[in-house]
Amino acid sequence: MAQIQRMTKQRQAVLAALQGRNEFRSAQQVHSDLVSEGESVSLATVYRNLQILEESGQVDTVRAADGEVMYRLCEDTGHHHHLVCTDCGHTEEVDLSAIEPLLAIVSEKKGFDLTGHELELFGLCPRCK
């Protein structure tokens, strides 16, 4: 079980920087937003707080095509997937529950005990295509 972390001023600022956004943001983007708002916070502190927020389930992550981890507050705190625009970053949560039984069949067929998976869909949103 994850250790409960207290809500520091920096962590509150990182959460506030993610609120109201519908796209995933890099730690560098969050840091830049905070600095432009007058917050005195290091990039290392932003990374550390984003990791804590992810571990606590308050922030979702996806790995961009270039490997960079991106962060976002999500309404759905359970297991879910995203459709992410590769141009503007607009993100929609999508229900892919129909694929879950297929994943179990595939892993069982190969002799695996499935412990988790990550599935994100990338493309162009209606505005960018």
mmCIF file with all atom_site columns, C-alpha atoms in Angstrom:
data_model
loop_
_atom_site.group_PDB
_atom_site.id
_atom_site.type_symbol
_atom_site.label_atom_id
_atom_site.label_alt_id
_atom_site.label_comp_id
_atom_site.label_asym_id
_atom_site.label_entity_id
_atom_site.label_seq_id
_atom_site.pdbx_PDB_ins_code
_atom_site.Cartn_x
_atom_site.Cartn_y
_atom_site.Cartn_z
_atom_site.occupancy
_atom_site.B_iso_or_equiv
_atom_site.pdbx_formal_charge
_atom_site.auth_seq_id
_atom_site.auth_comp_id
_atom_site.auth_asym_id
_atom_site.auth_atom_id
_atom_site.pdbx_PDB_model_num
ATOM 1   C CA . MET A 1 1   ? 0.000   0.000   0.000   1.00 0.00 ? 1   MET A CA 1
ATOM 2   C CA . ALA A 1 2   ? 1.263   3.480   -0.873  1.00 0.00 ? 2   ALA A CA 1
ATOM 3   C CA . GLN A 1 3   ? 2.359   5.694   1.969   1.00 0.00 ? 3   GLN A CA 1
ATOM 4   C CA . ILE A 1 4   ? 0.036   8.643   2.529   1.00 0.00 ? 4   ILE A CA 1
ATOM 5   C CA . GLN A 1 5   ? 1.829   11.873  1.695   1.00 0.00 ? 5   GLN A CA 1
ATOM 6   C CA . ARG A 1 6   ? 0.865   15.215  3.173   1.00 0.00 ? 6   ARG A CA 1
ATOM 7   C CA . MET A 1 7   ? -0.380  17.887  0.794   1.00 0.00 ? 7   MET A CA 1
ATOM 8   C CA . THR A 1 8   ? 2.490   20.365  0.617   1.00 0.00 ? 8   THR A CA 1
ATOM 9   C CA . LYS A 1 9   ? 2.286   23.853  -0.867  1.00 0.00 ? 9   LYS A CA 1
ATOM 10  C CA . GLN A 1 10  ? 4.298   22.680  -3.890  1.00 0.00 ? 10  GLN A CA 1
ATOM 11  C CA . ARG A 1 11  ? 2.047   19.639  -4.410  1.00 0.00 ? 11  ARG A CA 1
ATOM 12  C CA . GLN A 1 12  ? -1.035  21.858  -4.251  1.00 0.00 ? 12  GLN A CA 1
ATOM 13  C CA . ALA A 1 13  ? 0.539   24.152  -6.855  1.00 0.00 ? 13  ALA A CA 1
ATOM 14  C CA . VAL A 1 14  ? 1.303   21.193  -9.166  1.00 0.00 ? 14  VAL A CA 1
ATOM 15  C CA . LEU A 1 15  ? -2.298  19.959  -8.835  1.00 0.00 ? 15  LEU A CA 1
ATOM 16  C CA . ALA A 1 16  ? -3.611  23.459  -9.537  1.00 0.00 ? 16  ALA A CA 1
ATOM 17  C CA . ALA A 1 17  ? -1.440  23.658  -12.681 1.00 0.00 ? 17  ALA A CA 1
ATOM 18  C CA . LEU A 1 18  ? -3.115  20.483  -13.997 1.00 0.00 ? 18  LEU A CA 1
ATOM 19  C CA . GLN A 1 19  ? -6.680  21.437  -13.103 1.00 0.00 ? 19  GLN A CA 1
ATOM 20  C CA . GLY A 1 20  ? -8.962  22.550  -15.906 1.00 0.00 ? 20  GLY A CA 1
ATOM 21  C CA . ARG A 1 21  ? -6.729  21.124  -18.637 1.00 0.00 ? 21  ARG A CA 1
ATOM 22  C CA . ASN A 1 22  ? -7.945  18.453  -21.013 1.00 0.00 ? 22  ASN A CA 1
ATOM 23  C CA . GLU A 1 23  ? -4.524  17.441  -22.264 1.00 0.00 ? 23  GLU A CA 1
ATOM 24  C CA . PHE A 1 24  ? -1.579  15.571  -20.809 1.00 0.00 ? 24  PHE A CA 1
ATOM 25  C CA . ARG A 1 25  ? 1.316   17.836  -19.801 1.00 0.00 ? 25  ARG A CA 1
ATOM 26  C CA . SER A 1 26  ? 5.009   17.129  -19.396 1.00 0.00 ? 26  SER A CA 1
ATOM 27  C CA . ALA A 1 27  ? 6.764   17.928  -16.142 1.00 0.00 ? 27  ALA A CA 1
ATOM 28  C CA . GLN A 1 28  ? 8.623   20.691  -18.005 1.00 0.00 ? 28  GLN A CA 1
ATOM 29  C CA . GLN A 1 29  ? 5.320   22.229  -19.149 1.00 0.00 ? 29  GLN A CA 1
ATOM 30  C CA . VAL A 1 30  ? 3.920   22.083  -15.609 1.00 0.00 ? 30  VAL A CA 1
ATOM 31  C CA . HIS A 1 31  ? 7.122   23.653  -14.284 1.00 0.00 ? 31  HIS A CA 1
ATOM 32  C CA . SER A 1 32  ? 6.977   26.409  -16.903 1.00 0.00 ? 32  SER A CA 1
ATOM 33  C CA . ASP A 1 33  ? 3.326   27.125  -16.013 1.00 0.00 ? 33  ASP A CA 1
ATOM 34  C CA . LEU A 1 34  ? 4.191   27.378  -12.322 1.00 0.00 ? 34  LEU A CA 1
ATOM 35  C CA . VAL A 1 35  ? 7.167   29.666  -12.890 1.00 0.00 ? 35  VAL A CA 1
ATOM 36  C CA . SER A 1 36  ? 5.095   31.944  -15.145 1.00 0.00 ? 36  SER A CA 1
ATOM 37  C CA . GLU A 1 37  ? 2.524   32.165  -12.321 1.00 0.00 ? 37  GLU A CA 1
ATOM 38  C CA . GLY A 1 38  ? 5.244   33.316  -9.936  1.00 0.00 ? 38  GLY A CA 1
ATOM 39  C CA . GLU A 1 39  ? 5.774   30.043  -8.084  1.00 0.00 ? 39  GLU A CA 1
ATOM 40  C CA . SER A 1 40  ? 9.285   29.386  -6.849  1.00 0.00 ? 40  SER A CA 1
ATOM 41  C CA . VAL A 1 41  ? 9.647   25.660  -7.512  1.00 0.00 ? 41  VAL A CA 1
ATOM 42  C CA . SER A 1 42  ? 12.411  23.574  -9.065  1.00 0.00 ? 42  SER A CA 1
ATOM 43  C CA . LEU A 1 43  ? 11.905  21.152  -11.925 1.00 0.00 ? 43  LEU A CA 1
ATOM 44  C CA . ALA A 1 44  ? 13.076  18.320  -9.645  1.00 0.00 ? 44  ALA A CA 1
ATOM 45  C CA . THR A 1 45  ? 10.333  19.236  -7.150  1.00 0.00 ? 45  THR A CA 1
ATOM 46  C CA . VAL A 1 46  ? 7.729   19.176  -9.935  1.00 0.00 ? 46  VAL A CA 1
ATOM 47  C CA . TYR A 1 47  ? 8.920   15.712  -11.060 1.00 0.00 ? 47  TYR A CA 1
ATOM 48  C CA . ARG A 1 48  ? 8.898   14.399  -7.482  1.00 0.00 ? 48  ARG A CA 1
ATOM 49  C CA . ASN A 1 49  ? 5.402   15.726  -6.799  1.00 0.00 ? 49  ASN A CA 1
ATOM 50  C CA . LEU A 1 50  ? 4.002   14.416  -10.075 1.00 0.00 ? 50  LEU A CA 1
ATOM 51  C CA . GLN A 1 51  ? 5.379   10.977  -9.216  1.00 0.00 ? 51  GLN A CA 1
ATOM 52  C CA . ILE A 1 52  ? 3.794   11.093  -5.753  1.00 0.00 ? 52  ILE A CA 1
ATOM 53  C CA . LEU A 1 53  ? 0.484   12.219  -7.251  1.00 0.00 ? 53  LEU A CA 1
ATOM 54  C CA . GLU A 1 54  ? 0.635   9.390   -9.780  1.00 0.00 ? 54  GLU A CA 1
ATOM 55  C CA . GLU A 1 55  ? 1.401   6.800   -7.085  1.00 0.00 ? 55  GLU A CA 1
ATOM 56  C CA . SER A 1 56  ? -1.531  8.066   -5.022  1.00 0.00 ? 56  SER A CA 1
ATOM 57  C CA . GLY A 1 57  ? -3.871  7.747   -8.014  1.00 0.00 ? 57  GLY A CA 1
ATOM 58  C CA . GLN A 1 58  ? -4.586  11.479  -8.270  1.00 0.00 ? 58  GLN A CA 1
ATOM 59  C CA . VAL A 1 59  ? -2.771  11.886  -11.597 1.00 0.00 ? 59  VAL A CA 1
ATOM 60  C CA . ASP A 1 60  ? -2.778  9.682   -14.697 1.00 0.00 ? 60  ASP A CA 1
ATOM 61  C CA . THR A 1 61  ? 0.187   9.205   -16.992 1.00 0.00 ? 61  THR A CA 1
ATOM 62  C CA . VAL A 1 62  ? 0.764   8.247   -20.593 1.00 0.00 ? 62  VAL A CA 1
ATOM 63  C CA . ARG A 1 63  ? 4.036   7.749   -22.391 1.00 0.00 ? 63  ARG A CA 1
ATOM 64  C CA . ALA A 1 64  ? 4.265   9.925   -25.501 1.00 0.00 ? 64  ALA A CA 1
ATOM 65  C CA . ALA A 1 65  ? 5.648   8.566   -28.772 1.00 0.00 ? 65  ALA A CA 1
ATOM 66  C CA . ASP A 1 66  ? 9.077   10.006  -27.897 1.00 0.00 ? 66  ASP A CA 1
ATOM 67  C CA . GLY A 1 67  ? 9.044   8.176   -24.534 1.00 0.00 ? 67  GLY A CA 1
ATOM 68  C CA . GLU A 1 68  ? 8.347   11.218  -22.384 1.00 0.00 ? 68  GLU A CA 1
ATOM 69  C CA . VAL A 1 69  ? 5.937   10.667  -19.494 1.00 0.00 ? 69  VAL A CA 1
ATOM 70  C CA . MET A 1 70  ? 2.962   13.029  -19.584 1.00 0.00 ? 70  MET A CA 1
ATOM 71  C CA . TYR A 1 71  ? 0.596   13.829  -16.687 1.00 0.00 ? 71  TYR A CA 1
ATOM 72  C CA . ARG A 1 72  ? -3.089  14.707  -16.345 1.00 0.00 ? 72  ARG A CA 1
ATOM 73  C CA . LEU A 1 73  ? -5.814  14.851  -13.738 1.00 0.00 ? 73  LEU A CA 1
ATOM 74  C CA . CYS A 1 74  ? -8.517  12.374  -14.719 1.00 0.00 ? 74  CYS A CA 1
ATOM 75  C CA . GLU A 1 75  ? -12.130 12.115  -13.676 1.00 0.00 ? 75  GLU A CA 1
ATOM 76  C CA . ASP A 1 76  ? -12.024 8.316   -13.712 1.00 0.00 ? 76  ASP A CA 1
ATOM 77  C CA . THR A 1 77  ? -9.810  7.026   -10.923 1.00 0.00 ? 77  THR A CA 1
ATOM 78  C CA . GLY A 1 78  ? -10.312 3.386   -11.947 1.00 0.00 ? 78  GLY A CA 1
ATOM 79  C CA . HIS A 1 79  ? -8.591  1.533   -14.750 1.00 0.00 ? 79  HIS A CA 1
ATOM 80  C CA . HIS A 1 80  ? -9.243  3.333   -18.036 1.00 0.00 ? 80  HIS A CA 1
ATOM 81  C CA . HIS A 1 81  ? -7.694  4.319   -21.360 1.00 0.00 ? 81  HIS A CA 1
ATOM 82  C CA . HIS A 1 82  ? -7.165  7.511   -23.356 1.00 0.00 ? 82  HIS A CA 1
ATOM 83  C CA . LEU A 1 83  ? -7.384  8.748   -26.913 1.00 0.00 ? 83  LEU A CA 1
ATOM 84  C CA . VAL A 1 84  ? -4.674  11.425  -27.274 1.00 0.00 ? 84  VAL A CA 1
ATOM 85  C CA . CYS A 1 85  ? -4.230  13.921  -30.121 1.00 0.00 ? 85  CYS A CA 1
ATOM 86  C CA . THR A 1 86  ? -0.608  13.867  -31.239 1.00 0.00 ? 86  THR A CA 1
ATOM 87  C CA . ASP A 1 87  ? -0.858  17.445  -32.505 1.00 0.00 ? 87  ASP A CA 1
ATOM 88  C CA . CYS A 1 88  ? -2.572  19.517  -29.810 1.00 0.00 ? 88  CYS A CA 1
ATOM 89  C CA . GLY A 1 89  ? -2.610  17.045  -26.908 1.00 0.00 ? 89  GLY A CA 1
ATOM 90  C CA . HIS A 1 90  ? -6.412  17.034  -26.524 1.00 0.00 ? 90  HIS A CA 1
ATOM 91  C CA . THR A 1 91  ? -7.365  13.893  -24.608 1.00 0.00 ? 91  THR A CA 1
ATOM 92  C CA . GLU A 1 92  ? -10.560 11.912  -24.270 1.00 0.00 ? 92  GLU A CA 1
ATOM 93  C CA . GLU A 1 93  ? -11.113 9.061   -21.844 1.00 0.00 ? 93  GLU A CA 1
ATOM 94  C CA . VAL A 1 94  ? -12.454 6.029   -23.713 1.00 0.00 ? 94  VAL A CA 1
ATOM 95  C CA . ASP A 1 95  ? -14.209 2.872   -22.582 1.00 0.00 ? 95  ASP A CA 1
ATOM 96  C CA . LEU A 1 96  ? -12.260 -0.115  -23.853 1.00 0.00 ? 96  LEU A CA 1
ATOM 97  C CA . SER A 1 97  ? -13.683 -2.599  -21.352 1.00 0.00 ? 97  SER A CA 1
ATOM 98  C CA . ALA A 1 98  ? -14.621 -4.919  -24.234 1.00 0.00 ? 98  ALA A CA 1
ATOM 99  C CA . ILE A 1 99  ? -10.900 -5.574  -24.824 1.00 0.00 ? 99  ILE A CA 1
ATOM 100 C CA . GLU A 1 100 ? -10.232 -6.792  -21.267 1.00 0.00 ? 100 GLU A CA 1
ATOM 101 C CA . PRO A 1 101 ? -11.503 -10.382 -21.869 1.00 0.00 ? 101 PRO A CA 1
ATOM 102 C CA . LEU A 1 102 ? -9.379  -10.610 -25.038 1.00 0.00 ? 102 LEU A CA 1
ATOM 103 C CA . LEU A 1 103 ? -6.269  -9.612  -23.070 1.00 0.00 ? 103 LEU A CA 1
ATOM 104 C CA . ALA A 1 104 ? -6.992  -12.350 -20.535 1.00 0.00 ? 104 ALA A CA 1
ATOM 105 C CA . ILE A 1 105 ? -7.385  -14.936 -23.320 1.00 0.00 ? 105 ILE A CA 1
ATOM 106 C CA . VAL A 1 106 ? -4.145  -13.870 -25.037 1.00 0.00 ? 106 VAL A CA 1
ATOM 107 C CA . SER A 1 107 ? -2.106  -13.917 -21.828 1.00 0.00 ? 107 SER A CA 1
ATOM 108 C CA . GLU A 1 108 ? -3.568  -17.267 -20.727 1.00 0.00 ? 108 GLU A CA 1
ATOM 109 C CA . LYS A 1 109 ? -2.850  -18.783 -24.137 1.00 0.00 ? 109 LYS A CA 1
ATOM 110 C CA . LYS A 1 110 ? 0.811   -17.783 -23.748 1.00 0.00 ? 110 LYS A CA 1
ATOM 111 C CA . GLY A 1 111 ? 0.959   -19.037 -20.151 1.00 0.00 ? 111 GLY A CA 1
ATOM 112 C CA . PHE A 1 112 ? 1.108   -15.606 -18.535 1.00 0.00 ? 112 PHE A CA 1
ATOM 113 C CA . ASP A 1 113 ? -0.696  -14.455 -15.412 1.00 0.00 ? 113 ASP A CA 1
ATOM 114 C CA . LEU A 1 114 ? -1.787  -10.978 -16.495 1.00 0.00 ? 114 LEU A CA 1
ATOM 115 C CA . THR A 1 115 ? -0.984  -8.440  -13.773 1.00 0.00 ? 115 THR A CA 1
ATOM 116 C CA . GLY A 1 116 ? -1.704  -5.262  -15.731 1.00 0.00 ? 116 GLY A CA 1
ATOM 117 C CA . HIS A 1 117 ? -1.477  -3.500  -19.052 1.00 0.00 ? 117 HIS A CA 1
ATOM 118 C CA . GLU A 1 118 ? -1.218  -0.062  -20.617 1.00 0.00 ? 118 GLU A CA 1
ATOM 119 C CA . LEU A 1 119 ? -3.157  0.842   -23.720 1.00 0.00 ? 119 LEU A CA 1
ATOM 120 C CA . GLU A 1 120 ? -3.375  4.383   -25.045 1.00 0.00 ? 120 GLU A CA 1
ATOM 121 C CA . LEU A 1 121 ? -4.570  5.399   -28.497 1.00 0.00 ? 121 LEU A CA 1
ATOM 122 C CA . PHE A 1 122 ? -2.867  8.211   -30.406 1.00 0.00 ? 122 PHE A CA 1
ATOM 123 C CA . GLY A 1 123 ? -4.121  10.104  -33.459 1.00 0.00 ? 123 GLY A CA 1
ATOM 124 C CA . LEU A 1 124 ? -5.466  13.441  -34.628 1.00 0.00 ? 124 LEU A CA 1
ATOM 125 C CA . CYS A 1 125 ? -8.537  14.977  -33.007 1.00 0.00 ? 125 CYS A CA 1
ATOM 126 C CA . PRO A 1 126 ? -11.342 16.408  -35.200 1.00 0.00 ? 126 PRO A CA 1
ATOM 127 C CA . ARG A 1 127 ? -9.924  19.937  -34.837 1.00 0.00 ? 127 ARG A CA 1
ATOM 128 C CA . CYS A 1 128 ? -6.398  18.947  -35.950 1.00 0.00 ? 128 CYS A CA 1
ATOM 129 C CA . LYS A 1 129 ? -7.068  16.535  -38.798 1.00 0.00 ? 129 LYS A CA 1
#
